[in-house]
Amino acid sequence: MRLYQGIRSLILTLFRKILFLWVRTDVSGNSAEALGLSPEKPVCYVLQYSSLSSRLVLEQEVIRAKLPGATTSLPVKNGPSHSFFFLYRRAGGAFRKRQAPVPTPDFQALVRYGLENPEKDVQIVPVSLFWGRSPDKEKSLVKLLLSDTWSVAGRLQKFLIILVHGRNTYVQFNKPFPLKQIVEEYRHSEERANRKLARILRTHFRKVRQAVLGPDLSHRRTLVEGLVRTQAVKEAIRETAAKEDIAPEKVRARAYKYADEIAASMSIVTIRIFEVLLAWLWNRIYKGIAVNNIRVAKETAQNNTVIYVPCHRSHIDYLLLSYVLYKNGLMPPHIAAGINLNMPILGPILRRGGAFFMRRSFRDNPLYSTVFNEYMHVMFTRGYSVEYFVEGGRSRTGRMLQPRPGMLAMTVRSFLRDHRKPIVFVPVYIGYEKVMEGRSYLGELRGKKKQKESVFGLAKSARNLGSSFGKVALNFGEAIHLSEVLDDVRDSWRDEAYSSEYRPAWLNEAVGELSQRVASNINASVAVNPIGMIATVLLGAERLAMDEGQLIRLADQYAHLLKTFPYADTVTLPEGSGKDWVTYCESMGLISRQPQKLGDIIGLEGSNAILMTYYRNNIQHLFALPALVASLFENKSSLARERIVHLASVAYPYIQSELFLKYQPEEAEAVINQWIDVLVEQGLLVAQDDDRIARPEEGTEAMLRLRILSRFIIQTVERYHIALGILRKNGSGTITAAELEEQCTLLAERMSILFGLNAPEFFDKSLFRNFIANMQSNDVLTTDENGLLCYGEGLDEVADDARLVLSVEKRQAIQQVTMLGV
């Protein structure tokens, strides 16, 4: 017997080595840490269908990862002599009709072992294996024959699949199921225990398969023709024909043209080519890609229609996200792309990579709008994963932009029409240590004409591929279930009837709530990197320069603040210390060093001073509340704790709206109090006996830390005071919102020049527009019938409070324009 097993093992080893002369695998989850395996319990791997090739691949990957062996004996009487089993085997043979798969004896023996030994447990690790990962295409016999799809392949088909796709094999190890827990309730019924474990594993494999392969795809031509035949598009064709007085056939041809212009044509071959090319590109320009919390995407994709909503900082974003998802065993999403990218050669390539194209505006084209809405509805109801950027365009300042409602509104309306398939948003923060378009952004912020968005523009930015752009981080944030958002806004939404044209009165409220959650969850998954930390500290220095030792200490201390009171579990912090970060920034050419005998000076020079505000702005929201508290001590040596909380709470809703902070206004007081305690504990503030809080003594290191911390947010508060000052100068009922916005921008730009402020967002029109809109929504401002802004006495009190943080020089600068007393 032992001789037989030895010979058999030798033969299998030989087969495995022969197989891997051809097969190449991409594996995920193959570590004891990732799987959460307990070393005290035996491990048993399970594959869905009996297959020699699958067994050989499993054994090879277990050996490579140094996991508990797939050929190690298990303590199962009359069962498998190895630590793996197949869930099903095929009934029938080469010359007999194949029947439905049936459970294997090994599977049944393992269940029997669990029932007979209730005190013992086995960790069952499901392993999914995909040859080629190609989804079905109707009317494509070659694809159906030579791809690993939803169907179960026969021996000949499996041989051809391995031959064609063996070099693109994906293996996914998944977290173990405890045998003891699963069979516990069926101690007296082996048959029912068998059924339960089989059902759990079968459901698991189906969910993984859907996440990896995506839903079954229909042929693009069939999809396009189907869109034109939908009731909504037919109605739009009739209305357009009547309105323009042309034949319905011509309008139908136009609708078909629109659908053909929009629809993606995802090709697994193109995706595979992209994977190879992008892997080469990332190795050329980046020092590594860190992926965090990918578990959220994997779990969500198994049961839901997933909408990935990343922040938009670079044209690299959508390439990078699709690449990471594919490498981690998930089907790349269909990506909303601007019609400007649908150019010759490039457009068809992007379309095959999953891009679908949309016009910038189609408000005045109801036929196009209907076709596009129907296309999105098909995507959502069939379970395709989709990706779009809620910000619309790329952020030139490094801040999260105000979300645009268009795509979110389409998604909500589609879900109201048919909510059988749950829709879940997965926010993604993409953080660059050095954004590829940084220099072009710099030119735009200095007043140059905005460059037309195109991949050719990106290629121009990346013409020197020998340059390093540092590391990139992709952090997946907390998932947002659309049904839960609707429950909070309108708990009776399921009972209402919806059509393709129906827009409920509460739609805008729902879209607004959804957009805020998406933006705040993106910011709550930020990746803090060395560039952002050093930029934040140096930009807080008056002359943008600092002694190296002092810079290192401050960077470490501010990083410690983030660790002491974490903003969110999904935030990641940089490895190393302040000393490592300074060295790294210097190697990236972003800071300069001036040698001095008393200690080197580290500073920002030239264009880097403005460029570094981009990276500071990536993480500004993390320091917003402690910096706001610190800013209240600019002109006051001490304040009552109650006064600090009140002032910070008044300012909070405006800062929350601008920086997309995760805390609701009603939570602000508690969080501000916690930050006061942290600042006292860290020595940045001093608690006094009479419930007052004082700043440290002037000239101390603690006072320097507090002052620099306050500068992380002080320009934001100064901007608010500019708006309040201009309002008070003009008086109530004398100026429109547009006029106020324009005057604020001009004064902010003037102060930026006078005081050498390097933050371009200081005079960003959109930020003033948002502040004015928030004052209106908070009833601080009202608008009369002539569109003029009106306010009451409360505005004067708010303005006086805001001036607590202004220096004498800046108050005088505002006074010269607004003619208000100081």
Coordinates of N, CA, C and O in Angstrom, one line a residue, residues 91 349 426 500 535:
A91 N -21.2 12.4 -13.1 CA -21.7 11.1 -13.3 C -21.7 10.8 -14.8 O -22.0 11.7 -15.6
I349 N -10.4 51.0 -28.6 CA -9.6 50.3 -27.6 C -10.2 50.4 -26.3 O -10.3 49.4 -25.5
V426 N -19.2 51.4 -3.9 CA -17.9 51.2 -3.2 C -17.0 52.4 -3.5 O -16.4 52.5 -4.6
S500 N -40.0 55.1 -16.1 CA -38.8 55.6 -16.6 C -38.7 57.1 -16.5 O -37.6 57.7 -16.5
A535 N 4.6 68.0 3.3 CA 4.0 69.2 2.7 C 3.1 70.0 3.7 O 3.2 71.2 3.8

